PDB file of C-alpha atoms in Angstrom:
ATOM      1  CA  MET A   1       0.000   0.000   0.000  1.00 48.00           C
ATOM      2  CA  ASP A   2       1.525   3.295  -1.145  1.00 53.00           C
ATOM      3  CA  THR A   3       0.645   6.277   1.050  1.00 57.00           C
ATOM      4  CA  ARG A   4       2.811   8.774  -0.866  1.00 83.00           C
ATOM      5  CA  HIS A   5       0.537   8.697  -3.872  1.00 89.00           C
ATOM      6  CA  ALA A   6      -3.111   9.628  -4.096  1.00 92.00           C
ATOM      7  CA  VAL A   7      -3.292   7.551  -7.285  1.00 94.00           C
ATOM      8  CA  ARG A   8      -1.046   4.742  -8.426  1.00 94.00           C
ATOM      9  CA  ALA A   9      -2.038   2.797 -11.540  1.00 95.00           C
ATOM     10  CA  ARG A  10      -0.064   0.084 -13.276  1.00 95.00           C
ATOM     11  CA  GLY A  11      -0.986  -1.515 -16.586  1.00 96.00           C
ATOM     12  CA  ILE A  12      -4.618  -0.393 -16.512  1.00 95.00           C
ATOM     13  CA  SER A  13      -6.694  -1.636 -19.440  1.00 95.00           C
ATOM     14  CA  LYS A  14     -10.334  -1.025 -20.282  1.00 94.00           C
ATOM     15  CA  GLY A  15     -12.364  -1.871 -23.354  1.00 93.00           C
ATOM     16  CA  PHE A  16     -15.900  -1.406 -24.574  1.00 92.00           C
ATOM     17  CA  GLY A  17     -16.649  -4.190 -27.038  1.00 90.00           C
ATOM     18  CA  ASP A  18     -14.071  -3.931 -29.800  1.00 90.00           C
ATOM     19  CA  VAL A  19     -12.933  -0.480 -28.676  1.00 91.00           C
ATOM     20  CA  VAL A  20      -9.808  -0.318 -26.504  1.00 92.00           C
ATOM     21  CA  ALA A  21     -10.196   2.780 -24.315  1.00 94.00           C
ATOM     22  CA  LEU A  22      -7.139   2.256 -22.104  1.00 95.00           C
ATOM     23  CA  ASP A  23      -4.165   0.129 -23.095  1.00 95.00           C
ATOM     24  CA  GLY A  24      -1.649  -0.531 -20.311  1.00 95.00           C
ATOM     25  CA  VAL A  25      -1.877   2.887 -18.639  1.00 95.00           C
ATOM     26  CA  ASP A  26       0.454   3.799 -15.759  1.00 96.00           C
ATOM     27  CA  LEU A  27      -0.332   6.860 -13.630  1.00 95.00           C
ATOM     28  CA  ASP A  28       1.145   8.364 -10.461  1.00 95.00           C
ATOM     29  CA  VAL A  29      -0.457  11.325  -8.688  1.00 95.00           C
ATOM     30  CA  THR A  30       1.456  12.530  -5.651  1.00 92.00           C
ATOM     31  CA  GLN A  31      -0.453  13.679  -2.587  1.00 92.00           C
ATOM     32  CA  GLY A  32      -1.105  17.419  -2.597  1.00 93.00           C
ATOM     33  CA  GLN A  33      -0.408  17.708  -6.326  1.00 93.00           C
ATOM     34  CA  ILE A  34      -2.553  19.104  -9.135  1.00 95.00           C
ATOM     35  CA  HIS A  35      -2.078  16.646 -11.978  1.00 96.00           C
ATOM     36  CA  GLY A  36      -3.277  17.416 -15.497  1.00 94.00           C
ATOM     37  CA  LEU A  37      -4.743  14.852 -17.862  1.00 93.00           C
ATOM     38  CA  VAL A  38      -4.441  15.783 -21.543  1.00 90.00           C
ATOM     39  CA  GLY A  39      -5.359  14.091 -24.789  1.00 87.00           C
ATOM     40  CA  PRO A  40      -7.381  14.395 -27.974  1.00 86.00           C
ATOM     41  CA  ASN A  41     -10.986  13.231 -28.104  1.00 85.00           C
ATOM     42  CA  GLY A  42     -11.119   9.457 -27.781  1.00 85.00           C
ATOM     43  CA  ALA A  43      -7.750   9.232 -26.022  1.00 88.00           C
ATOM     44  CA  GLY A  44      -9.229   7.585 -22.897  1.00 91.00           C
ATOM     45  CA  LYS A  45      -9.308  10.552 -20.496  1.00 92.00           C
ATOM     46  CA  THR A  46     -12.984  10.208 -19.541  1.00 92.00           C
ATOM     47  CA  THR A  47     -12.616   6.456 -19.046  1.00 93.00           C
ATOM     48  CA  LEU A  48      -9.645   6.972 -16.728  1.00 94.00           C
ATOM     49  CA  LEU A  49     -11.489   9.622 -14.720  1.00 93.00           C
ATOM     50  CA  GLY A  50     -14.450   7.257 -14.426  1.00 92.00           C
ATOM     51  CA  LEU A  51     -12.197   4.576 -12.952  1.00 93.00           C
ATOM     52  CA  LEU A  52     -10.901   7.016 -10.327  1.00 93.00           C
ATOM     53  CA  LEU A  53     -14.468   7.987  -9.382  1.00 90.00           C
ATOM     54  CA  GLY A  54     -15.695   4.398  -9.173  1.00 88.00           C
ATOM     55  CA  LEU A  55     -18.026   4.819 -12.153  1.00 88.00           C
ATOM     56  CA  ALA A  56     -16.328   1.951 -14.002  1.00 88.00           C
ATOM     57  CA  VAL A  57     -13.927  -0.883 -13.222  1.00 90.00           C
ATOM     58  CA  ALA A  58     -10.768  -1.787 -15.093  1.00 92.00           C
ATOM     59  CA  ASP A  59     -10.515  -4.964 -17.153  1.00 92.00           C
ATOM     60  CA  GLY A  60      -6.897  -5.441 -16.136  1.00 93.00           C
ATOM     61  CA  GLY A  61      -4.006  -3.925 -14.207  1.00 93.00           C
ATOM     62  CA  ARG A  62      -3.710  -2.603 -10.652  1.00 93.00           C
ATOM     63  CA  LEU A  63      -5.191   0.619  -9.292  1.00 93.00           C
ATOM     64  CA  GLU A  64      -4.667   2.127  -5.852  1.00 92.00           C
ATOM     65  CA  VAL A  65      -6.543   5.241  -4.766  1.00 92.00           C
ATOM     66  CA  LEU A  66      -5.606   6.994  -1.520  1.00 91.00           C
ATOM     67  CA  GLY A  67      -3.450   4.044  -0.540  1.00 87.00           C
ATOM     68  CA  ALA A  68      -6.148   1.384  -0.935  1.00 86.00           C
ATOM     69  CA  PRO A  69      -6.532  -1.097  -3.799  1.00 86.00           C
ATOM     70  CA  VAL A  70      -9.623  -0.536  -5.925  1.00 85.00           C
ATOM     71  CA  GLY A  71     -11.730  -3.681  -6.286  1.00 74.00           C
ATOM     72  CA  ARG A  72     -14.157  -4.879  -8.915  1.00 69.00           C
ATOM     73  CA  GLU A  73     -17.255  -3.163  -7.568  1.00 67.00           C
ATOM     74  CA  PHE A  74     -18.807   0.090  -8.794  1.00 61.00           C
ATOM     75  CA  ALA A  75     -18.238   2.443  -5.873  1.00 67.00           C
ATOM     76  CA  ALA A  76     -16.387   5.699  -5.338  1.00 68.00           C
ATOM     77  CA  PRO A  77     -13.435   5.090  -3.027  1.00 73.00           C
ATOM     78  CA  ASP A  78     -13.695   6.842   0.331  1.00 79.00           C
ATOM     79  CA  GLY A  79     -12.317  10.364   0.205  1.00 89.00           C
ATOM     80  CA  VAL A  80     -12.831  10.802  -3.565  1.00 92.00           C
ATOM     81  CA  ALA A  81     -15.210  13.312  -5.159  1.00 89.00           C
ATOM     82  CA  GLY A  82     -15.661  15.065  -8.481  1.00 90.00           C
ATOM     83  CA  PHE A  83     -17.501  14.836 -11.780  1.00 87.00           C
ATOM     84  CA  VAL A  84     -17.164  13.629 -15.365  1.00 87.00           C
ATOM     85  CA  ASP A  85     -19.023  15.169 -18.318  1.00 79.00           C
ATOM     86  CA  GLY A  86     -20.343  17.950 -16.113  1.00 75.00           C
ATOM     87  CA  PRO A  87     -21.970  17.791 -12.682  1.00 80.00           C
ATOM     88  CA  GLY A  88     -25.391  16.215 -12.197  1.00 82.00           C
ATOM     89  CA  LEU A  89     -27.786  18.810 -10.738  1.00 87.00           C
ATOM     90  CA  TYR A  90     -31.488  19.164 -10.016  1.00 90.00           C
ATOM     91  CA  PRO A  91     -32.674  22.067 -12.206  1.00 91.00           C
ATOM     92  CA  SER A  92     -35.794  22.780 -10.137  1.00 94.00           C
ATOM     93  CA  LEU A  93     -33.835  23.174  -6.899  1.00 94.00           C
ATOM     94  CA  THR A  94     -31.811  26.168  -5.764  1.00 94.00           C
ATOM     95  CA  ALA A  95     -28.032  26.007  -5.418  1.00 94.00           C
ATOM     96  CA  ARG A  96     -28.358  25.572  -1.653  1.00 92.00           C
ATOM     97  CA  GLN A  97     -31.080  22.910  -2.025  1.00 92.00           C
ATOM     98  CA  ASN A  98     -28.998  21.025  -4.587  1.00 92.00           C
ATOM     99  CA  LEU A  99     -26.114  20.741  -2.157  1.00 91.00           C
ATOM    100  CA  ALA A 100     -28.388  19.603   0.678  1.00 89.00           C
ATOM    101  CA  ALA A 101     -30.012  16.982  -1.570  1.00 88.00           C
ATOM    102  CA  LEU A 102     -26.679  15.664  -2.834  1.00 82.00           C
ATOM    103  CA  ALA A 103     -25.412  15.423   0.743  1.00 80.00           C
ATOM    104  CA  ARG A 104     -28.472  13.371   1.748  1.00 81.00           C
ATOM    105  CA  LEU A 105     -27.875  11.002  -1.182  1.00 75.00           C
ATOM    106  CA  ARG A 106     -24.440  10.319   0.288  1.00 71.00           C
ATOM    107  CA  GLY A 107     -26.007   9.610   3.688  1.00 65.00           C
ATOM    108  CA  ARG A 108     -24.890  12.924   5.189  1.00 67.00           C
ATOM    109  CA  ARG A 109     -26.844  15.825   6.612  1.00 67.00           C
ATOM    110  CA  GLU A 110     -24.647  18.853   6.163  1.00 67.00           C
ATOM    111  CA  ARG A 111     -25.104  21.952   8.288  1.00 75.00           C
ATOM    112  CA  THR A 112     -26.363  25.083   6.562  1.00 75.00           C
ATOM    113  CA  ALA A 113     -23.110  26.774   7.581  1.00 81.00           C
ATOM    114  CA  ASP A 114     -21.093  24.118   5.726  1.00 87.00           C
ATOM    115  CA  ILE A 115     -23.219  24.530   2.597  1.00 89.00           C
ATOM    116  CA  ASP A 116     -22.877  28.292   2.752  1.00 91.00           C
ATOM    117  CA  ASP A 117     -19.133  27.924   3.216  1.00 92.00           C
ATOM    118  CA  VAL A 118     -18.583  25.901   0.018  1.00 92.00           C
ATOM    119  CA  LEU A 119     -20.917  28.183  -1.943  1.00 94.00           C
ATOM    120  CA  GLY A 120     -18.747  31.079  -0.787  1.00 92.00           C
ATOM    121  CA  GLN A 121     -15.570  29.260  -1.774  1.00 91.00           C
ATOM    122  CA  VAL A 122     -16.745  28.920  -5.382  1.00 91.00           C
ATOM    123  CA  GLY A 123     -18.261  32.401  -5.573  1.00 91.00           C
ATOM    124  CA  LEU A 124     -21.969  31.480  -5.658  1.00 92.00           C
ATOM    125  CA  THR A 125     -23.181  33.106  -2.434  1.00 93.00           C
ATOM    126  CA  ALA A 126     -25.177  35.735  -4.332  1.00 94.00           C
ATOM    127  CA  VAL A 127     -27.179  33.063  -6.208  1.00 94.00           C
ATOM    128  CA  ALA A 128     -27.496  30.503  -3.400  1.00 93.00           C
ATOM    129  CA  ASP A 129     -31.318  30.712  -3.505  1.00 94.00           C
ATOM    130  CA  ASP A 130     -31.659  30.813  -7.305  1.00 94.00           C
ATOM    131  CA  LYS A 131     -32.813  27.689  -9.153  1.00 95.00           C
ATOM    132  CA  ALA A 132     -30.136  25.797 -11.034  1.00 92.00           C
ATOM    133  CA  ARG A 133     -32.162  25.737 -14.264  1.00 92.00           C
ATOM    134  CA  GLY A 134     -31.268  29.379 -14.805  1.00 92.00           C
ATOM    135  CA  PHE A 135     -27.547  28.889 -14.248  1.00 92.00           C
ATOM    136  CA  SER A 136     -25.011  29.362 -17.017  1.00 91.00           C
ATOM    137  CA  LEU A 137     -22.600  26.548 -17.875  1.00 89.00           C
ATOM    138  CA  GLY A 138     -19.888  28.191 -15.793  1.00 89.00           C
ATOM    139  CA  MET A 139     -22.197  28.545 -12.775  1.00 91.00           C
ATOM    140  CA  ARG A 140     -23.188  24.878 -13.042  1.00 91.00           C
ATOM    141  CA  GLN A 141     -19.525  23.921 -13.129  1.00 90.00           C
ATOM    142  CA  ARG A 142     -18.900  25.931  -9.965  1.00 91.00           C
ATOM    143  CA  LEU A 143     -21.910  24.399  -8.235  1.00 92.00           C
ATOM    144  CA  GLY A 144     -20.584  20.945  -9.139  1.00 91.00           C
ATOM    145  CA  LEU A 145     -17.253  21.907  -7.597  1.00 91.00           C
ATOM    146  CA  ALA A 146     -19.069  23.097  -4.456  1.00 92.00           C
ATOM    147  CA  ALA A 147     -20.849  19.727  -4.225  1.00 90.00           C
ATOM    148  CA  ALA A 148     -17.497  17.938  -4.404  1.00 89.00           C
ATOM    149  CA  LEU A 149     -15.943  20.229  -1.790  1.00 90.00           C
ATOM    150  CA  LEU A 150     -18.823  19.511   0.577  1.00 88.00           C
ATOM    151  CA  THR A 151     -17.463  15.979   1.080  1.00 85.00           C
ATOM    152  CA  ARG A 152     -14.022  17.348   2.090  1.00 89.00           C
ATOM    153  CA  PRO A 153     -12.265  15.079  -0.415  1.00 91.00           C
ATOM    154  CA  ARG A 154      -8.674  13.970  -0.245  1.00 93.00           C
ATOM    155  CA  LEU A 155      -8.755  13.353  -4.021  1.00 95.00           C
ATOM    156  CA  LEU A 156     -10.721  15.663  -6.295  1.00 94.00           C
ATOM    157  CA  VAL A 157     -11.353  14.514  -9.893  1.00 94.00           C
ATOM    158  CA  LEU A 158     -12.581  17.194 -12.321  1.00 92.00           C
ATOM    159  CA  ASP A 159     -13.463  17.027 -15.995  1.00 90.00           C
ATOM    160  CA  GLU A 160     -13.155  20.390 -17.797  1.00 87.00           C
ATOM    161  CA  PRO A 161     -13.825  22.462 -14.631  1.00 86.00           C
ATOM    162  CA  SER A 162     -13.242  25.753 -16.490  1.00 85.00           C
ATOM    163  CA  ASN A 163     -15.938  25.121 -19.108  1.00 84.00           C
ATOM    164  CA  GLY A 164     -18.078  28.227 -19.528  1.00 84.00           C
ATOM    165  CA  LEU A 165     -16.156  30.311 -16.995  1.00 85.00           C
ATOM    166  CA  ASP A 166     -15.353  33.939 -17.698  1.00 86.00           C
ATOM    167  CA  PRO A 167     -11.829  35.145 -16.797  1.00 86.00           C
ATOM    168  CA  ALA A 168     -12.863  36.184 -13.276  1.00 86.00           C
ATOM    169  CA  GLY A 169     -14.637  32.890 -12.659  1.00 85.00           C
ATOM    170  CA  LYS A 170     -11.674  30.917 -13.957  1.00 87.00           C
ATOM    171  CA  ARG A 171      -9.283  32.818 -11.704  1.00 88.00           C
ATOM    172  CA  HIS A 172     -11.614  32.135  -8.759  1.00 87.00           C
ATOM    173  CA  VAL A 173     -11.729  28.381  -9.458  1.00 89.00           C
ATOM    174  CA  HIS A 174      -7.960  28.231  -9.965  1.00 92.00           C
ATOM    175  CA  GLY A 175      -7.524  29.873  -6.566  1.00 91.00           C
ATOM    176  CA  VAL A 176      -9.783  27.272  -4.932  1.00 91.00           C
ATOM    177  CA  LEU A 177      -7.817  24.384  -6.464  1.00 93.00           C
ATOM    178  CA  HIS A 178      -4.442  25.872  -5.520  1.00 94.00           C
ATOM    179  CA  ARG A 179      -5.606  26.304  -1.912  1.00 93.00           C
ATOM    180  CA  LEU A 180      -6.869  22.724  -1.791  1.00 93.00           C
ATOM    181  CA  ALA A 181      -3.541  21.409  -3.052  1.00 94.00           C
ATOM    182  CA  ALA A 182      -1.645  23.554  -0.559  1.00 94.00           C
ATOM    183  CA  ASP A 183      -3.747  21.970   2.197  1.00 93.00           C
ATOM    184  CA  GLY A 184      -2.873  18.456   0.999  1.00 93.00           C
ATOM    185  CA  THR A 185      -5.769  17.567  -1.304  1.00 94.00           C
ATOM    186  CA  SER A 186      -4.755  15.873  -4.553  1.00 95.00           C
ATOM    187  CA  VAL A 187      -6.478  17.073  -7.721  1.00 95.00           C
ATOM    188  CA  VAL A 188      -6.727  15.403 -11.128  1.00 95.00           C
ATOM    189  CA  VAL A 189      -7.904  17.802 -13.835  1.00 94.00           C
ATOM    190  CA  SER A 190      -8.782  16.897 -17.406  1.00 92.00           C
ATOM    191  CA  SER A 191      -8.925  19.811 -19.825  1.00 86.00           C
ATOM    192  CA  HIS A 192      -8.468  20.795 -23.448  1.00 83.00           C
ATOM    193  CA  ARG A 193      -7.322  24.240 -22.299  1.00 82.00           C
ATOM    194  CA  MET A 194      -3.529  24.209 -22.273  1.00 83.00           C
ATOM    195  CA  ASP A 195      -3.345  27.610 -20.578  1.00 83.00           C
ATOM    196  CA  ASP A 196      -5.466  26.282 -17.700  1.00 85.00           C
ATOM    197  CA  LEU A 197      -3.250  23.258 -17.232  1.00 87.00           C
ATOM    198  CA  GLU A 198      -0.058  25.313 -17.345  1.00 86.00           C
ATOM    199  CA  ALA A 199      -1.478  27.688 -14.723  1.00 87.00           C
ATOM    200  CA  LEU A 200      -2.678  24.870 -12.457  1.00 90.00           C
ATOM    201  CA  CYS A 201      -0.558  21.759 -12.783  1.00 91.00           C
ATOM    202  CA  SER A 202       2.847  20.712 -11.567  1.00 87.00           C
ATOM    203  CA  GLU A 203       2.707  17.490 -13.594  1.00 92.00           C
ATOM    204  CA  VAL A 204       0.770  16.263 -16.615  1.00 92.00           C
ATOM    205  CA  THR A 205      -0.026  12.960 -18.275  1.00 94.00           C
ATOM    206  CA  ILE A 206      -0.664  12.975 -22.015  1.00 91.00           C
ATOM    207  CA  LEU A 207      -2.815  10.199 -23.477  1.00 92.00           C
ATOM    208  CA  ALA A 208      -3.182   9.221 -27.118  1.00 89.00           C
ATOM    209  CA  THR A 209      -5.176   6.239 -28.404  1.00 89.00           C
ATOM    210  CA  GLY A 210      -5.493   4.876 -24.870  1.00 92.00           C
ATOM    211  CA  ARG A 211      -1.772   4.948 -24.095  1.00 93.00           C
ATOM    212  CA  VAL A 212       0.463   7.249 -22.066  1.00 93.00           C
ATOM    213  CA  VAL A 213       2.853   9.131 -24.327  1.00 89.00           C
ATOM    214  CA  PHE A 214       4.252  11.380 -21.594  1.00 89.00           C
ATOM    215  CA  SER A 215       3.922  11.680 -17.827  1.00 91.00           C
ATOM    216  CA  GLY A 216       5.964  13.974 -15.637  1.00 88.00           C
ATOM    217  CA  PRO A 217       6.702  17.583 -14.657  1.00 88.00           C
ATOM    218  CA  LEU A 218       5.808  20.385 -17.044  1.00 80.00           C
ATOM    219  CA  ALA A 219       9.416  21.586 -16.953  1.00 74.00           C
ATOM    220  CA  LYS A 220      10.604  18.215 -18.256  1.00 77.00           C
ATOM    221  CA  LEU A 221       8.019  18.304 -21.020  1.00 71.00           C
ATOM    222  CA  ALA A 222       9.214  21.720 -22.154  1.00 61.00           C
ATOM    223  CA  ALA A 223      12.854  20.613 -22.013  1.00 59.00           C
ATOM    224  CA  GLU A 224      12.125  17.534 -24.119  1.00 54.00           C
ATOM    225  CA  SER A 225      10.195  19.401 -26.796  1.00 55.00           C
ATOM    226  CA  ARG A 226      11.776  20.554 -30.039  1.00 69.00           C
ATOM    227  CA  GLU A 227      12.401  24.093 -31.163  1.00 78.00           C
ATOM    228  CA  LEU A 228       9.595  26.496 -30.309  1.00 80.00           C
ATOM    229  CA  ASP A 229       8.450  29.693 -31.984  1.00 85.00           C
ATOM    230  CA  TYR A 230       8.718  32.820 -29.804  1.00 90.00           C
ATOM    231  CA  ARG A 231       7.303  36.314 -30.177  1.00 92.00           C
ATOM    232  CA  VAL A 232       9.988  38.951 -29.548  1.00 94.00           C
ATOM    233  CA  ARG A 233       8.863  42.582 -29.257  1.00 94.00           C
ATOM    234  CA  THR A 234      11.643  45.142 -28.797  1.00 94.00           C
ATOM    235  CA  SER A 235      12.361  48.868 -28.811  1.00 94.00           C
ATOM    236  CA  ASP A 236      14.209  48.510 -32.142  1.00 94.00           C
ATOM    237  CA  PRO A 237      12.732  45.860 -34.494  1.00 92.00           C
ATOM    238  CA  ARG A 238      15.318  46.517 -37.205  1.00 92.00           C
ATOM    239  CA  ALA A 239      18.246  45.906 -34.850  1.00 94.00           C
ATOM    240  CA  ALA A 240      16.479  42.884 -33.358  1.00 94.00           C
ATOM    241  CA  ARG A 241      16.004  41.410 -36.831  1.00 93.00           C
ATOM    242  CA  ARG A 242      19.700  41.853 -37.589  1.00 94.00           C
ATOM    243  CA  LEU A 243      20.805  40.295 -34.303  1.00 95.00           C
ATOM    244  CA  ALA A 244      18.400  37.373 -34.721  1.00 94.00           C
ATOM    245  CA  ALA A 245      19.827  36.654 -38.169  1.00 93.00           C
ATOM    246  CA  ASP A 246      23.362  36.716 -36.716  1.00 93.00           C
ATOM    247  CA  THR A 247      22.654  34.430 -33.710  1.00 95.00           C
ATOM    248  CA  ALA A 248      23.480  30.755 -34.197  1.00 93.00           C
ATOM    249  CA  GLY A 249      20.509  28.444 -33.752  1.00 92.00           C
ATOM    250  CA  VAL A 250      17.912  31.198 -34.257  1.00 93.00           C
ATOM    251  CA  ARG A 251      15.717  31.289 -37.359  1.00 92.00           C
ATOM    252  CA  LEU A 252      13.464  34.157 -38.357  1.00 91.00           C
ATOM    253  CA  VAL A 253       9.905  32.907 -38.923  1.00 89.00           C
ATOM    254  CA  GLU A 254       8.003  36.198 -39.233  1.00 87.00           C
ATOM    255  CA  ASP A 255       9.556  39.588 -39.935  1.00 86.00           C
ATOM    256  CA  GLY A 256       7.533  42.260 -38.189  1.00 82.00           C
ATOM    257  CA  ASP A 257       6.807  43.749 -34.799  1.00 85.00           C
ATOM    258  CA  PRO A 258       6.918  41.477 -32.951  1.00 89.00           C
ATOM    259  CA  LEU A 259       9.446  39.244 -34.629  1.00 91.00           C
ATOM    260  CA  VAL A 260       8.723  35.531 -34.498  1.00 92.00           C
ATOM    261  CA  VAL A 261      11.840  33.394 -34.155  1.00 93.00           C
ATOM    262  CA  ARG A 262      12.335  29.650 -33.875  1.00 90.00           C
ATOM    263  CA  ALA A 263      14.960  28.368 -31.461  1.00 89.00           C
ATOM    264  CA  LEU A 264      15.894  26.059 -28.639  1.00 86.00           C
ATOM    265  CA  VAL A 265      16.086  27.716 -25.224  1.00 84.00           C
ATOM    266  CA  PRO A 266      19.925  28.100 -25.173  1.00 89.00           C
ATOM    267  CA  ALA A 267      19.909  29.889 -28.540  1.00 91.00           C
ATOM    268  CA  LEU A 268      17.017  32.095 -27.419  1.00 92.00           C
ATOM    269  CA  ASP A 269      18.948  33.004 -24.262  1.00 92.00           C
ATOM    270  CA  GLU A 270      21.909  34.012 -26.421  1.00 94.00           C
ATOM    271  CA  LEU A 271      19.699  36.249 -28.564  1.00 95.00           C
ATOM    272  CA  VAL A 272      18.231  37.980 -25.492  1.00 95.00           C
ATOM    273  CA  ALA A 273      21.729  38.555 -24.081  1.00 95.00           C
ATOM    274  CA  ARG A 274      22.887  40.089 -27.368  1.00 95.00           C
ATOM    275  CA  LEU A 275      19.826  42.354 -27.534  1.00 95.00           C
ATOM    276  CA  VAL A 276      20.430  43.667 -24.014  1.00 95.00           C
ATOM    277  CA  THR A 277      24.158  44.150 -24.637  1.00 94.00           C
ATOM    278  CA  SER A 278      23.319  46.144 -27.772  1.00 95.00           C
ATOM    279  CA  GLY A 279      20.983  48.425 -25.832  1.00 95.00           C
ATOM    280  CA  VAL A 280      17.784  46.998 -27.375  1.00 94.00           C
ATOM    281  CA  ALA A 281      14.997  46.747 -24.795  1.00 95.00           C
ATOM    282  CA  VAL A 282      13.041  43.471 -24.776  1.00 95.00           C
ATOM    283  CA  ARG A 283       9.388  44.403 -24.210  1.00 94.00           C
ATOM    284  CA  GLU A 284       7.832  41.004 -24.829  1.00 92.00           C
ATOM    285  CA  LEU A 285       9.183  37.481 -25.025  1.00 91.00           C
ATOM    286  CA  ALA A 286       6.635  34.657 -25.116  1.00 86.00           C
ATOM    287  CA  PRO A 287       6.082  31.343 -26.890  1.00 81.00           C
ATOM    288  CA  ALA A 288       3.855  31.709 -29.944  1.00 81.00           C
ATOM    289  CA  VAL A 289       2.515  28.292 -28.936  1.00 75.00           C
ATOM    290  CA  SER A 290       2.892  27.146 -25.321  1.00 73.00           C
ATOM    291  CA  PRO A 291       5.457  24.401 -24.605  1.00 71.00           C
ATOM    292  CA  LEU A 292       2.643  22.134 -23.393  1.00 77.00           C
ATOM    293  CA  GLU A 293       0.582  22.638 -26.534  1.00 76.00           C
ATOM    294  CA  ALA A 294       3.609  22.152 -28.814  1.00 74.00           C
ATOM    295  CA  ALA A 295       4.613  18.938 -27.054  1.00 73.00           C
ATOM    296  CA  PHE A 296       0.996  17.745 -26.964  1.00 73.00           C
ATOM    297  CA  LEU A 297       0.619  18.177 -30.717  1.00 73.00           C
ATOM    298  CA  GLU A 298       3.946  16.523 -31.461  1.00 72.00           C
ATOM    299  CA  LEU A 299       3.450  13.548 -29.150  1.00 71.00           C
ATOM    300  CA  THR A 300      -0.170  12.821 -30.000  1.00 70.00           C
ATOM    301  CA  GLU A 301       0.288  13.236 -33.755  1.00 68.00           C
ATOM    302  CA  HIS A 302       3.292  10.921 -33.638  1.00 57.00           C
ATOM    303  CA  GLN A 303       1.367   8.304 -31.628  1.00 53.00           C
ATOM    304  CA  GLU A 304      -1.675   8.441 -33.898  1.00 52.00           C
ATOM    305  CA  ALA A 305       0.541   8.138 -36.992  1.00 48.00           C
ATOM    306  CA  ASP A 306       2.220   5.035 -35.525  1.00 51.00           C
ATOM    307  CA  GLY A 307      -1.194   3.583 -34.597  1.00 52.00           C
TER     308      GLY A 307
END
């Protein structure tokens, strides 16, 4: 029994008829970590989340959740909460009534103060007595998160939690998840939004055609990726263009303001140093495509081509 990991999976397989959803998947989620799950449609993400929530059982392999082996029965392991494909809510009930009803289904009778507390955490206090049928997608996502928080989970499993959220709502939810992780709760987040995952996660697992093509820290993923395109905005575009052309390992992709150059990190560092030495101010330096997105596209396209 491994108590260092909230999730430890080895060789997990799952099929639906002739369709192989998961094919020998390994996964480690450290306690107190926000772990991202990434993959194209049909990669097996939803199936894997369902296994963690007890909504399905694996055909083969070993799965431990919160230090305990997961058996062959359909049941959420103790201490696990979350949702897949959006939270299930009662549209005719208010936000507060939904939480009370969901608590009763789990055999709990939560205090009003506890319900109000989780509604406050997700920013729904002002609509606590409004019926869920009038909620936007983002509000329903936040109410689903509140329902999960009500159980005080040690492992939180979320499928696209930022769906429908405006920038303020997304920042609010990110803050909730970071605080949970800081307090020791482990979080597994599946999302198609690379910017969300880069803002939230310390580690990611990338799935393609039911197999793991990468699992580890984001920094390692960026280091293992190939050359990236970077936007470089400076105080003197003409001088920057000249220096970029003269720096080994740097290729000019787009000539304008900003410049777009293609380089590995060491060559990019050399270009920045030369710009500063030449008195050219660097006003913006950012990947044109994030390291996670670039690696995701490369790894998944390669896997699908091999398949």
